[in-house]
Coordinates of C-alpha atoms and ligand atoms in Angstrom, one line a residue:
M9 CA 0.0 0.0 0.0
V10 CA 2.7 2.4 0.9
L11 CA 4.5 1.6 -2.4
D12 CA 1.3 2.3 -4.2
R13 CA 1.0 5.7 -2.6
F14 CA 4.4 6.5 -3.6
L15 CA 3.7 5.4 -7.1
V16 CA 0.3 7.1 -7.5
L17 CA 1.3 10.5 -6.4
P18 CA 4.0 11.2 -8.9
L19 CA 1.6 9.8 -11.5
L20 CA -1.2 12.1 -10.4
L21 CA 1.1 15.1 -10.3
S22 CA 2.5 14.3 -13.8
L23 CA -1.1 14.0 -15.1
L24 CA -1.9 17.3 -13.6
F25 CA 1.0 19.0 -15.2
L26 CA 0.3 17.3 -18.5
S27 CA -3.2 18.4 -18.5
L28 CA -2.2 22.0 -17.6
A29 CA 0.2 21.9 -20.5
T30 CA -2.0 20.4 -23.0
G31 CA -5.4 21.5 -22.0
L32 CA -6.7 17.8 -21.7
V33 CA -9.2 18.6 -19.0
Q34 CA -10.4 22.1 -20.1
D35 CA -10.8 24.0 -23.3
F36 CA -8.3 26.8 -22.3
C37 CA -6.3 28.2 -19.5
V38 CA -6.1 32.0 -20.0
A39 CA -3.0 33.0 -18.0
D40 CA -3.5 34.9 -14.7
L41 CA -0.2 37.0 -15.0
S42 CA -0.7 38.2 -11.5
K43 CA 0.4 34.6 -10.4
E44 CA 3.7 33.0 -10.5
D45 CA 4.6 31.2 -13.9
T46 CA 5.4 27.4 -13.5
P47 CA 7.0 24.8 -15.7
A48 CA 3.5 24.0 -16.9
G49 CA 2.5 27.7 -17.6
Y50 CA 0.6 30.1 -15.5
P51 CA -2.4 29.3 -13.4
C52 CA -5.8 30.1 -15.2
K53 CA -7.8 33.1 -14.9
P54 CA -11.4 32.0 -13.7
V55 CA -13.6 31.1 -16.6
S56 CA -16.2 33.5 -15.1
E57 CA -14.0 36.5 -15.9
I58 CA -13.3 35.5 -19.5
G59 CA -14.7 37.4 -22.5
Y60 CA -14.2 37.2 -26.2
C61 CA -11.4 39.9 -26.0
D62 CA -9.3 37.6 -24.0
F63 CA -8.9 35.6 -27.3
V64 CA -8.1 38.7 -29.3
F65 CA -4.6 40.6 -29.5
S66 CA -4.3 43.6 -31.5
G67 CA -0.7 44.5 -30.7
L68 CA 0.6 43.0 -34.0
A69 CA -1.4 45.6 -36.0
T70 CA 1.3 48.2 -35.1
P71 CA 4.6 48.3 -36.8
G72 CA 7.6 47.9 -34.4
N73 CA 10.1 50.7 -34.0
T74 CA 13.1 50.0 -36.4
S75 CA 15.2 53.0 -35.4
N76 CA 17.8 50.9 -33.7
L77 CA 21.1 49.1 -34.5
I78 CA 19.6 46.2 -36.4
K79 CA 17.0 48.4 -38.1
A80 CA 14.4 45.9 -37.1
A81 CA 11.8 45.0 -34.6
V82 CA 10.2 41.9 -33.2
T83 CA 6.8 42.5 -31.6
P84 CA 5.8 39.5 -29.6
A85 CA 2.4 37.9 -28.9
F86 CA 3.8 35.5 -26.4
V87 CA 2.0 34.6 -23.2
S88 CA 3.1 37.8 -21.4
Q89 CA 1.5 40.0 -24.1
F90 CA -1.3 37.6 -25.0
P91 CA -2.4 35.5 -22.0
A92 CA -4.8 33.3 -23.9
V93 CA -1.9 31.3 -25.5
N94 CA -1.0 30.0 -22.1
G95 CA -0.8 26.1 -22.1
L96 CA -1.2 26.0 -25.8
S97 CA 1.6 25.2 -28.0
I98 CA 1.4 28.3 -30.0
S99 CA 2.3 32.1 -30.1
A100 CA 3.0 34.7 -32.7
A101 CA 5.2 37.7 -33.4
R102 CA 5.5 40.4 -36.1
L103 CA 8.7 41.4 -37.7
D104 CA 9.4 44.7 -39.2
L105 CA 12.8 45.3 -41.0
A106 CA 13.5 48.6 -42.5
V107 CA 15.8 48.7 -45.7
G108 CA 19.1 47.1 -44.6
G109 CA 17.5 45.7 -41.4
V110 CA 18.5 42.2 -40.0
I111 CA 17.2 39.9 -37.3
P112 CA 20.6 38.6 -36.1
L113 CA 21.5 34.9 -35.8
H114 CA 19.3 33.6 -32.9
T115 CA 17.6 30.6 -31.6
H116 CA 14.2 29.8 -30.0
P117 CA 15.0 27.2 -27.3
R118 CA 11.4 26.2 -26.9
G119 CA 9.7 26.4 -30.2
S120 CA 9.8 25.9 -34.0
E121 CA 9.0 29.0 -36.1
L122 CA 6.8 29.3 -39.1
L123 CA 7.5 32.6 -41.0
V124 CA 5.1 34.2 -43.5
V125 CA 6.3 37.1 -45.6
I126 CA 3.6 39.8 -46.1
E127 CA 5.7 42.6 -47.7
G128 CA 9.1 42.9 -49.0
N129 CA 12.0 40.5 -49.7
I130 CA 13.8 38.5 -47.1
T131 CA 17.0 36.5 -47.2
A132 CA 16.5 33.9 -44.4
G133 CA 18.6 30.9 -43.4
L134 CA 19.1 28.2 -40.7
I135 CA 22.1 26.2 -39.8
S136 CA 21.4 22.6 -38.7
S137 CA 23.2 20.8 -35.9
S138 CA 25.4 19.2 -38.5
N139 CA 26.3 22.8 -39.5
D140 CA 24.6 22.4 -43.0
V141 CA 23.4 25.8 -44.1
Y142 CA 19.9 26.5 -45.7
V143 CA 19.6 30.0 -47.2
A144 CA 16.6 31.1 -49.1
K145 CA 15.3 34.2 -50.8
L146 CA 11.8 34.9 -49.8
H147 CA 9.1 37.1 -51.4
A148 CA 5.7 38.2 -50.2
G149 CA 3.5 35.1 -49.6
D150 CA 6.5 32.8 -49.0
T151 CA 6.5 30.7 -45.9
M152 CA 9.6 29.2 -44.2
I153 CA 10.1 26.9 -41.2
F154 CA 12.8 27.1 -38.7
P155 CA 12.9 23.9 -36.6
Q156 CA 13.2 24.2 -32.8
G157 CA 16.4 25.3 -31.3
L158 CA 18.4 25.8 -34.6
L159 CA 20.3 28.9 -35.3
H160 CA 18.5 31.1 -37.9
F161 CA 18.4 34.8 -39.2
Q162 CA 16.4 37.1 -41.5
I163 CA 17.8 40.0 -43.6
N164 CA 15.8 42.5 -45.5
S165 CA 17.4 42.0 -48.9
G166 CA 15.0 44.2 -50.8
N167 CA 14.8 47.9 -51.3
S168 CA 11.6 48.5 -49.3
P169 CA 10.5 47.7 -45.7
V170 CA 9.7 44.1 -44.7
V171 CA 6.7 43.0 -42.8
A172 CA 6.4 39.4 -41.9
F173 CA 4.5 37.4 -39.2
V174 CA 5.8 34.2 -37.4
S175 CA 4.0 31.7 -35.4
L176 CA 5.9 29.7 -32.8
S177 CA 5.1 26.3 -31.3
S178 CA 5.3 27.5 -27.7
P179 CA 3.4 30.1 -25.7
D180 CA 6.9 31.3 -24.5
P181 CA 9.5 30.2 -27.1
G182 CA 12.3 32.4 -25.8
I183 CA 14.8 34.2 -28.1
Q184 CA 18.5 34.0 -27.7
I185 CA 20.6 36.2 -30.0
T186 CA 24.1 34.8 -30.4
A187 CA 25.8 38.2 -30.7
L188 CA 24.0 39.4 -27.5
S189 CA 25.0 36.2 -25.7
L190 CA 28.5 36.8 -26.5
F191 CA 29.0 40.6 -26.2
S192 CA 26.2 42.2 -24.4
N193 CA 26.9 40.7 -20.9
N194 CA 29.8 40.5 -18.4
L195 CA 31.3 37.2 -19.8
P196 CA 35.1 38.2 -19.4
S197 CA 36.7 39.2 -22.8
E198 CA 39.5 36.5 -22.3
I199 CA 36.8 33.8 -22.0
V200 CA 34.9 35.2 -25.1
E201 CA 38.1 35.1 -27.0
A202 CA 39.0 31.6 -25.9
V203 CA 35.5 30.2 -26.9
T204 CA 35.2 32.1 -30.2
F205 CA 38.7 32.4 -31.4
L206 CA 38.1 36.1 -32.0
D207 CA 41.0 38.5 -31.1
D208 CA 40.9 40.9 -28.2
A209 CA 40.4 44.1 -30.3
E210 CA 37.4 42.5 -32.1
V211 CA 35.7 41.4 -28.9
K212 CA 36.3 44.7 -27.1
K213 CA 34.8 46.5 -30.2
L214 CA 31.7 44.2 -30.1
K215 CA 31.3 44.5 -26.4
K216 CA 31.4 48.4 -26.7
L217 CA 28.8 48.1 -29.5
L218 CA 26.4 45.8 -27.8
G219 CA 26.8 47.0 -24.2
G220 CA 28.9 44.3 -22.7
S221 CA 31.4 44.7 -20.0
G222 CA 34.5 42.8 -18.8
Ligands
NAG530 C1 11.8 54.8 -32.2 O1 13.0 54.6 -31.2 C2 13.8 55.8 -31.3 C3 15.1 55.4 -30.7 O2 14.9 54.8 -29.4 C4 13.1 56.9 -30.7 O3 14.0 58.0 -30.8 C5 11.9 57.3 -31.3 O4 11.2 58.4 -30.8 C6 11.0 56.2 -31.6 N1 9.8 56.4 -32.5 C7 8.6 56.1 -32.1 C8 7.6 56.4 -33.3 O5 8.3 55.7 -31.1
NAG531 C1 12.0 41.4 -54.6 O1 12.6 40.5 -55.4 C2 11.9 40.6 -56.7 C3 12.7 39.4 -57.5 O2 14.0 39.3 -57.2 C4 12.2 41.9 -57.4 O3 11.5 41.9 -58.6 C5 11.4 42.9 -56.5 O4 11.7 44.2 -57.1 C6 12.1 42.8 -55.2 N1 11.2 43.7 -54.2 C7 11.8 44.5 -53.3 C8 10.9 45.2 -52.4 O5 12.9 44.6 -53.2

């Protein structure tokens, strides 16, 4: 009996987390952002407080501000902005790239990305874990998939602004930009140099550009 209890409790707990994560026992779980996030997502807002507007997000209607170093903006509709995606394996974002704009090499640790080009031309690419490179020129209406966790990038390769939308297979896919990981924090320069084979001058230059120290 004692053994049973030890077996049943973890089973029940994992079923609970599974159902939170996949919505098996309820239609939806709109996030209550005032509560603590958990590995299975946020706790649910009470159904009695939910209306149609919980399921609508208008934040992607507005172009992002591209007056920045990368001449580009990512406007997210992840769980923090759009609580209705909580517990569902989906979210979205809008990409705006001014002429010359670039979304630098990055990964989404928790989701695959489906990109749809609405306006302009994009040169996009991904690098597989065997370091094979797949680069494509995309035009309005083209769709490209970037599998979970793989390094990828988008460049405005045309002569007018780019608008694109992406959907990601996680309510909170995360975004890790390689250049920022290396040069915008306090990882000591000698370590950055050792792990990248870049020389000291180049590392210091990039740290200065991207706000890193050390
Ligand atoms: C866009 O960002 C720049 C730089 O931060 C800022 O100066 C400018 O006012 C912003 N433009 C808009 C429309 O918010
Ligand atoms: C996009 O590419 C096509 C084909 O290369 C070209 O005809 C068109 O002018 C380009 N559009 C922009 C906005 O650069």
